[in-house]
């Protein structure tokens, strides 16, 4: 197997804090995605979330009672996600891990 690409430039981009602005600039995306979650995810599930960012969807899924493993490349965003889940008493529903989604195995 070949070595994965160097992702330091991507990690640096997301570490810069740009992700936090998406909640304001992509409100329609968040509203529609949350609506789809509510319509399609009827029973409590174990969910693997790849590219979890700062945790907006992680939080929504945890509030719905799902169990989540969230993988995010940026350790900065992982910490934001963990902090937000802890502040909202949802940390027991989600495990947030820093890592490359291309390297996830069963």
Coordinates of C-alpha atoms in Angstrom, one line a residue:
X1 CA 0.0 0.0 0.0
X2 CA 1.3 3.5 -0.9
X3 CA 1.8 6.2 1.7
X4 CA -1.2 8.5 2.1
X5 CA -0.9 12.0 0.8
X6 CA 0.6 14.7 3.0
X7 CA -2.5 16.4 4.5
X8 CA -0.7 19.1 6.5
X9 CA -2.0 21.9 4.3
X10 CA -5.6 20.7 4.7
X11 CA -5.1 20.3 8.5
X12 CA -3.6 23.8 8.7
X13 CA -6.7 25.2 6.8
X14 CA -9.2 23.6 9.2
X15 CA -7.0 24.5 12.2
X16 CA -7.3 28.1 11.2
X17 CA -10.9 28.3 12.5
X18 CA -12.7 28.6 9.2
X19 CA -15.0 25.8 10.0
X20 CA -16.7 27.7 12.8
X21 CA -18.0 30.2 10.3
X22 CA -19.9 27.5 8.3
X23 CA -22.8 27.6 10.8
X24 CA -23.6 31.1 9.9
X25 CA -22.8 30.9 6.2
X26 CA -24.4 27.6 5.5
X27 CA -27.6 27.8 7.5
X28 CA -29.8 26.2 4.9
X29 CA -27.5 23.2 4.6
X30 CA -27.7 22.7 8.4
X31 CA -31.5 23.0 8.5
X32 CA -32.0 20.6 5.6
X33 CA -29.5 18.1 6.9
X34 CA -31.0 18.1 10.4
X35 CA -34.5 17.7 8.9
X36 CA -33.3 14.7 6.9
X37 CA -31.7 13.2 10.0
X38 CA -35.1 13.5 11.8
X39 CA -37.0 12.0 8.9
X40 CA -34.7 9.1 8.1
X41 CA -33.0 8.1 11.3
X42 CA -36.0 6.8 13.3
X43 CA -34.4 4.2 15.5
X44 CA -31.3 4.8 17.7
X45 CA -28.2 3.9 15.7
X46 CA -24.5 3.7 15.9
X47 CA -23.1 6.3 13.5
X48 CA -19.6 6.8 12.1
X49 CA -19.2 10.4 11.2
X50 CA -16.3 11.1 8.9
X51 CA -15.0 14.7 8.7
X52 CA -16.9 15.7 11.8
X53 CA -15.5 19.3 11.9
X54 CA -16.4 21.2 15.0
X55 CA -19.3 18.9 15.8
X56 CA -22.5 20.6 14.6
X57 CA -23.9 17.3 13.2
X58 CA -22.3 15.3 16.0
X59 CA -24.3 17.3 18.5
X60 CA -27.6 17.0 16.5
X61 CA -27.2 13.2 16.2
X62 CA -26.3 12.9 20.0
X63 CA -29.4 15.0 20.9
X64 CA -31.5 12.5 18.9
X65 CA -30.1 9.7 21.0
X66 CA -27.7 8.1 18.6
X67 CA -24.2 6.8 19.5
X68 CA -21.5 8.5 17.4
X69 CA -17.9 7.9 16.6
X70 CA -16.7 11.1 15.0
X71 CA -13.4 11.2 13.0
X72 CA -11.8 14.5 12.2
X73 CA -8.4 15.3 10.7
X74 CA -8.0 18.6 12.6
X75 CA -7.1 18.1 16.3
X76 CA -8.3 21.7 16.9
X77 CA -11.7 20.9 15.6
X78 CA -11.8 17.6 17.6
X79 CA -11.2 19.6 20.8
X80 CA -13.9 22.1 19.8
X81 CA -16.3 19.2 19.2
X82 CA -15.4 17.5 22.5
X83 CA -15.7 20.8 24.5
X84 CA -19.1 21.5 23.0
X85 CA -20.4 18.0 23.7
X86 CA -19.2 18.2 27.3
X87 CA -20.7 21.6 27.8
X88 CA -24.1 20.3 26.5
X89 CA -23.9 17.1 28.5
X90 CA -23.7 15.0 25.4
X91 CA -20.2 13.6 25.6
X92 CA -21.4 10.2 26.7
X93 CA -23.1 9.7 23.3
X94 CA -20.0 10.5 21.2
X95 CA -16.4 9.5 20.8
X96 CA -14.4 12.1 18.9
X97 CA -11.1 10.9 17.4
X98 CA -8.5 12.7 15.4
X99 CA -7.5 10.9 12.3
X100 CA -7.5 10.5 8.5
X101 CA -10.8 9.1 7.3
X102 CA -9.1 7.2 4.5
X103 CA -7.4 5.0 7.2
X104 CA -10.6 3.9 9.0
X105 CA -10.9 0.2 8.9
X106 CA -13.5 -2.2 10.3

